[in-house]
Coordinates of C-alpha atoms and ligand atoms in Angstrom, one line a residue:
X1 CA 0.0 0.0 0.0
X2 CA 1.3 3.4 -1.0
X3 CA 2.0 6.0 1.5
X4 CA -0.7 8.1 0.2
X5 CA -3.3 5.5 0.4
X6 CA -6.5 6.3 2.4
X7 CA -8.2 3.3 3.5
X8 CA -12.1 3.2 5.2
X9 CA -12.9 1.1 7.7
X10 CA -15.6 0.6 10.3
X11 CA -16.0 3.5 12.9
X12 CA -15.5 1.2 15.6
X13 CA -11.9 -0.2 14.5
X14 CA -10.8 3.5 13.4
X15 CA -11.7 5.1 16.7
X16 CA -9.7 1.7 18.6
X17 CA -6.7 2.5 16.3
X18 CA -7.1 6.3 16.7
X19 CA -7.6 6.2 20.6
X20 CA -3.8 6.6 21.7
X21 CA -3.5 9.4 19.6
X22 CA -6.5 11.4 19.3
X23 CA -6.1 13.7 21.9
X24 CA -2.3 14.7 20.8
X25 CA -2.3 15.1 17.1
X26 CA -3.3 18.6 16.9
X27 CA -6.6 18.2 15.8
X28 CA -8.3 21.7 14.6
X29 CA -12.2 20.3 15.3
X30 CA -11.4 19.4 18.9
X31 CA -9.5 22.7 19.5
X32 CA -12.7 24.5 18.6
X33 CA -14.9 22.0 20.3
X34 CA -13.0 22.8 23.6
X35 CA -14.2 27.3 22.6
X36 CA -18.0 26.0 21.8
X37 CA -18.2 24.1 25.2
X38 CA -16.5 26.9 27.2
X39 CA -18.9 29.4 25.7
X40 CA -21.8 27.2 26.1
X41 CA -21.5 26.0 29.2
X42 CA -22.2 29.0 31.7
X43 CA -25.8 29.0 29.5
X44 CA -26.5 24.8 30.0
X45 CA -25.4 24.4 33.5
X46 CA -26.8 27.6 34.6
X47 CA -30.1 25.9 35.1
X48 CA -28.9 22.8 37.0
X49 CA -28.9 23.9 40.7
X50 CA -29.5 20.4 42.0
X51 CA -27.6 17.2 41.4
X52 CA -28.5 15.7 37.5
X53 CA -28.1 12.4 35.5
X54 CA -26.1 13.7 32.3
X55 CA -25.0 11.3 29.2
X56 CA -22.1 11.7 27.2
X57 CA -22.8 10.2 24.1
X58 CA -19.9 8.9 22.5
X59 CA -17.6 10.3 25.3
X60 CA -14.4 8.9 23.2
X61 CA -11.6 9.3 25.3
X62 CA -13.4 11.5 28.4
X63 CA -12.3 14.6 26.8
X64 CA -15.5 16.6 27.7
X65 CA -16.0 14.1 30.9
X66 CA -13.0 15.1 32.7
X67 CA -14.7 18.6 32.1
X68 CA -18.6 18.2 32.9
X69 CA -17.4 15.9 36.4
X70 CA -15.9 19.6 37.5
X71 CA -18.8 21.5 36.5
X72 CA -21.7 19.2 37.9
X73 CA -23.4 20.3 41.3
X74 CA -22.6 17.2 43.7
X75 CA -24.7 14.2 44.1
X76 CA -24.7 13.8 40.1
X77 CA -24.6 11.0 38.0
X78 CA -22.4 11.5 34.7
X79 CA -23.0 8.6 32.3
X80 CA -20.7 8.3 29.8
X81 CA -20.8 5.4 26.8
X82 CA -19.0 5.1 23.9
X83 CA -18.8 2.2 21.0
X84 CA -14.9 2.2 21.0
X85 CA -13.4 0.2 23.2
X86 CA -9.5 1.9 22.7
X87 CA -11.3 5.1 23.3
X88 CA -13.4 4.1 26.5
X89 CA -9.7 2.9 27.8
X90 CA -8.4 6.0 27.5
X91 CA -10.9 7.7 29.0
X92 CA -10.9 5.3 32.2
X93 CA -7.5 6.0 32.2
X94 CA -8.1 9.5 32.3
X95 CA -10.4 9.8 35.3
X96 CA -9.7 7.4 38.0
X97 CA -11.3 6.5 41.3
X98 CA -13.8 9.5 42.3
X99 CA -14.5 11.1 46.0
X100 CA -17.7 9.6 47.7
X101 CA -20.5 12.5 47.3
X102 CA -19.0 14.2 44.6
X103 CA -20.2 13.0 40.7
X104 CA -20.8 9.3 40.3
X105 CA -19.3 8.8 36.6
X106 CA -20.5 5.7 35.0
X107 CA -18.4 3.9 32.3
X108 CA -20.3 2.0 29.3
X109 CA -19.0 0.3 26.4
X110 CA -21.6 0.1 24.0
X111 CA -23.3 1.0 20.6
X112 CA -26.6 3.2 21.0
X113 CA -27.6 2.7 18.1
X114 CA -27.7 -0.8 18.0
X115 CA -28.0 -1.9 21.9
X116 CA -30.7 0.6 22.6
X117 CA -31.8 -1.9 25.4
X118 CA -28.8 -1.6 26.9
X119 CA -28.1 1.8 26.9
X120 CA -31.8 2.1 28.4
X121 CA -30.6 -0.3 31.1
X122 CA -27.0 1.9 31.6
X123 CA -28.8 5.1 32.4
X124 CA -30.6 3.1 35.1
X125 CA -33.9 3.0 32.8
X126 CA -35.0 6.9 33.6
X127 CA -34.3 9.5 30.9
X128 CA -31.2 11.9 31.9
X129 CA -31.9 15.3 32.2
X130 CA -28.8 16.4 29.8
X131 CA -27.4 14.9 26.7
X132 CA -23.8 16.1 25.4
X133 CA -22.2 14.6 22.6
X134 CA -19.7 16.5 20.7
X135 CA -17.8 15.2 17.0
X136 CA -20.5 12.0 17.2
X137 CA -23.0 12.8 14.4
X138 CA -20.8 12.5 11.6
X139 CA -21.0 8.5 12.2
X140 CA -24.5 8.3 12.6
X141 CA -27.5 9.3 10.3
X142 CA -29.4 12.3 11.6
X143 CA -32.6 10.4 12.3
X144 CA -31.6 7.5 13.8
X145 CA -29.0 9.7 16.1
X146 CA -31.7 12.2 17.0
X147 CA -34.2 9.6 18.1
X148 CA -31.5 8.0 20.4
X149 CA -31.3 11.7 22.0
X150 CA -34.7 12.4 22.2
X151 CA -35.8 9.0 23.6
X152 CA -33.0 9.2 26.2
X153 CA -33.8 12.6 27.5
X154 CA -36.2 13.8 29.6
X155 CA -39.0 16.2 28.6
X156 CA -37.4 20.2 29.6
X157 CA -33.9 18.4 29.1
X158 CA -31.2 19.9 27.2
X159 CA -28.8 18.3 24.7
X160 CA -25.8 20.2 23.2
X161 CA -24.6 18.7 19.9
X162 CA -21.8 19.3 18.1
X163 CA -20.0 18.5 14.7
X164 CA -18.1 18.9 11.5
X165 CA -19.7 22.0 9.4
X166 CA -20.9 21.3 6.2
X167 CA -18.4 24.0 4.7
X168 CA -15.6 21.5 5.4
X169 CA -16.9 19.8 2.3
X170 CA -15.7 15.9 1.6
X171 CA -13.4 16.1 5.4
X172 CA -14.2 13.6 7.5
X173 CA -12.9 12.4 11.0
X174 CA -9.6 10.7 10.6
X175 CA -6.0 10.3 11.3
X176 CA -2.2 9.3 9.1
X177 CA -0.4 6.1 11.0
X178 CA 2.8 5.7 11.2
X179 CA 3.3 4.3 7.9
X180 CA 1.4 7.1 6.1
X181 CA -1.4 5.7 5.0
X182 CA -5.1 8.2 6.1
X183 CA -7.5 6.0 7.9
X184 CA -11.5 7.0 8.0
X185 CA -14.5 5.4 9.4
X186 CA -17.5 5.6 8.4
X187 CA -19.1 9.0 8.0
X188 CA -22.1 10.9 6.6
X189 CA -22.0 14.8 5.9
X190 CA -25.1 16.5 7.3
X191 CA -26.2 19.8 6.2
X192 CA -27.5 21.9 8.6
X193 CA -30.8 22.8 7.6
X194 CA -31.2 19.1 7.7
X195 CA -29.8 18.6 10.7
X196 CA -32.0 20.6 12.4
X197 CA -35.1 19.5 10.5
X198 CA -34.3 16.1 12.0
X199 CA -33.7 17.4 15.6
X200 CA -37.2 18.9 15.1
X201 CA -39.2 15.4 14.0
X202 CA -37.6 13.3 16.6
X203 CA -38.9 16.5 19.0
X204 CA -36.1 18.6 19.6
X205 CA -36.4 22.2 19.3
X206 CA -33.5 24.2 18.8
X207 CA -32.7 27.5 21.6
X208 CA -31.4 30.3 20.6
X209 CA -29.0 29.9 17.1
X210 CA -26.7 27.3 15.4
X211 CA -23.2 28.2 16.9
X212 CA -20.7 28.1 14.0
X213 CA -16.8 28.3 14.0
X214 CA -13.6 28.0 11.9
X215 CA -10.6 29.8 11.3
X216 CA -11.1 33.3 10.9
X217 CA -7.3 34.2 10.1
X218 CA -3.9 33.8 10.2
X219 CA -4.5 34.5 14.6
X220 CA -6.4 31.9 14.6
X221 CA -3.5 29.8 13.3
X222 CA -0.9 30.8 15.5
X223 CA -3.7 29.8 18.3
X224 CA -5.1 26.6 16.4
X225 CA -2.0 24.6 15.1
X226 CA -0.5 24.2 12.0
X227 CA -3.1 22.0 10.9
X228 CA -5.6 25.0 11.1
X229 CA -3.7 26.9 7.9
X230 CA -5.5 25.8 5.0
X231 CA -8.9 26.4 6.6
X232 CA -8.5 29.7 7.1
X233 CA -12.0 31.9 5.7
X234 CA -13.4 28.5 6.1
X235 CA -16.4 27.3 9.0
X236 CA -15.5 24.0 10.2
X237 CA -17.3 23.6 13.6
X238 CA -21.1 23.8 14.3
X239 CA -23.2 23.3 17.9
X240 CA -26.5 23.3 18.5
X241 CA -28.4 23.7 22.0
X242 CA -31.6 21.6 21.8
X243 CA -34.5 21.2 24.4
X244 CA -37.0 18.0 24.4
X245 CA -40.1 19.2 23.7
X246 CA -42.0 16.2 22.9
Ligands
SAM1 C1 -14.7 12.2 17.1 S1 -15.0 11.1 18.5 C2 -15.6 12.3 19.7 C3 -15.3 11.9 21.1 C4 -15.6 12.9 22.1 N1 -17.0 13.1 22.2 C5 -14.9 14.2 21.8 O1 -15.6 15.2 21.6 O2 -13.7 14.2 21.8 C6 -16.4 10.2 18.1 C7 -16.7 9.1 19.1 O3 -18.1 8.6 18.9 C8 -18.1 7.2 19.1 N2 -19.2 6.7 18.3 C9 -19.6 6.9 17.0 N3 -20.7 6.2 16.7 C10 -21.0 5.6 17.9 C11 -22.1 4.7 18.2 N4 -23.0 4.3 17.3 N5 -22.2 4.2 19.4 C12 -21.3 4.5 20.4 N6 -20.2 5.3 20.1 C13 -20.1 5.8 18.9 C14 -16.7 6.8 18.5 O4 -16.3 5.5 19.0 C15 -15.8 7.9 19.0 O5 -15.2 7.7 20.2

């Protein structure tokens, strides 16, 4: 194989082989992920004055658990489930042991959209008053994803979702091993208007507007990465807030 070669392969395998990695290579998406959650979060946690159930749907390596277990009033229960096992490892690894009375975090290996049953039975079969799941959608198709979130969450709940703008064209999630070759999993690329159209059926209302972000010039480079340089002028992140309304 040449060292130019892009192979696919199923999310599941790409995201074990990824998971040592991931949260080192300098990845643009997840450097503006980290902005969209810092700005967002003061707005979703502002309502959550006693202790919650929150899910983490497709928590890959914890890099947003680590964060929410900081930010959750005591007594909580932070679910966090991912398809990967590499990933979930990394994330255990991340976060161990936890004080008594402070957040409970939950661990759970598992594909939601196959094993709904069981990831009914991981959030202790009661919906969870928050969802987050941030760079997920890309491997899921919009209605099938949505009606995981909306079925999972209670009614007045809150999701924030997050993933790769439509702007970034053919991109998908993916990394170069060692021995050159680009590896992908599988991925669809949602528009937004779509994207929210399906939020909408499965009975999600969007609040307030679709947060956008990309690199807005040569700054935002020198703040970024390297990797950021060829998207500059370009809108590479997106982030709704959703509440269940149905
Ligand atoms: C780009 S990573 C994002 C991880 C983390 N949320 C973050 O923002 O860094 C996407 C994650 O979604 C997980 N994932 C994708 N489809 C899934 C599914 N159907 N069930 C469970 N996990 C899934 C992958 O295993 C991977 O860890």
């Amino acid at each position: 194989m040449s060292a130019t070669s892009t192979i696919i392969i199923p999310t599941t395998a790409f995201y074990d082989a990824w998971a040592t990695t991931y949260d080192t290579d300098g990845n643009v998406l997840q450097h503006l992920d980290s902005a969209a959650f810092k700005d967002i979060t003061p707005l979703l946690f502002s309502v959550l004055q006693k202790p919650v159930r929150l899910l983490d749907l497709g928590c890959g390596t914890g890099r947003n658990t680590t964060k929410l277990r900081g930010l959750l009033p005591p007594g909580s229960t932070l679910y966090a489930v991912d398809g990967s096992e590499g990933m979930l490892a990394q994330a255990r690894a991340s976060m161990p042991g936890e004080p008594s009375g402070q957040v409970e975090v939950k661990w759970g290996l598992l594909d939601f959209t196959r094993q709904q049953a069981d990831l009914d039975a991981f959030i202790d079969s009661a919906p969870v008053d928050v969802v987050i799941s941030t760079l997920v959608v890309e491997h899921v198709m919009l209605d099938q994803f949505f009606a995981v979130v909306a079925r999972i969450l209670k009614v007045g709940g809150w999701a924030w979702v997050t993933g790769m703008h439509p702007d970034m064209g053919q991109s998908r999630a993916g990394f170069r091993r060692d021995d050159g070759v680009k590896v992908h999993g599988i991925s669809y690329i949602h528009g937004l208007e779509e994207t929210i159209v399906a939020a909408k059926n499965a009975g999600l209302k969007l609040v307030g507007n679709v947060k956008e972000r990309g690199v807005d010039d040569e700054f935002a480079v020198q703040e970024l990465g390297e990797r950021a340089e060829k998207w500059v002028g370009k809108r590479l992140h997106v982030g709704m807030l959703l509440e269940r309304v149905l």
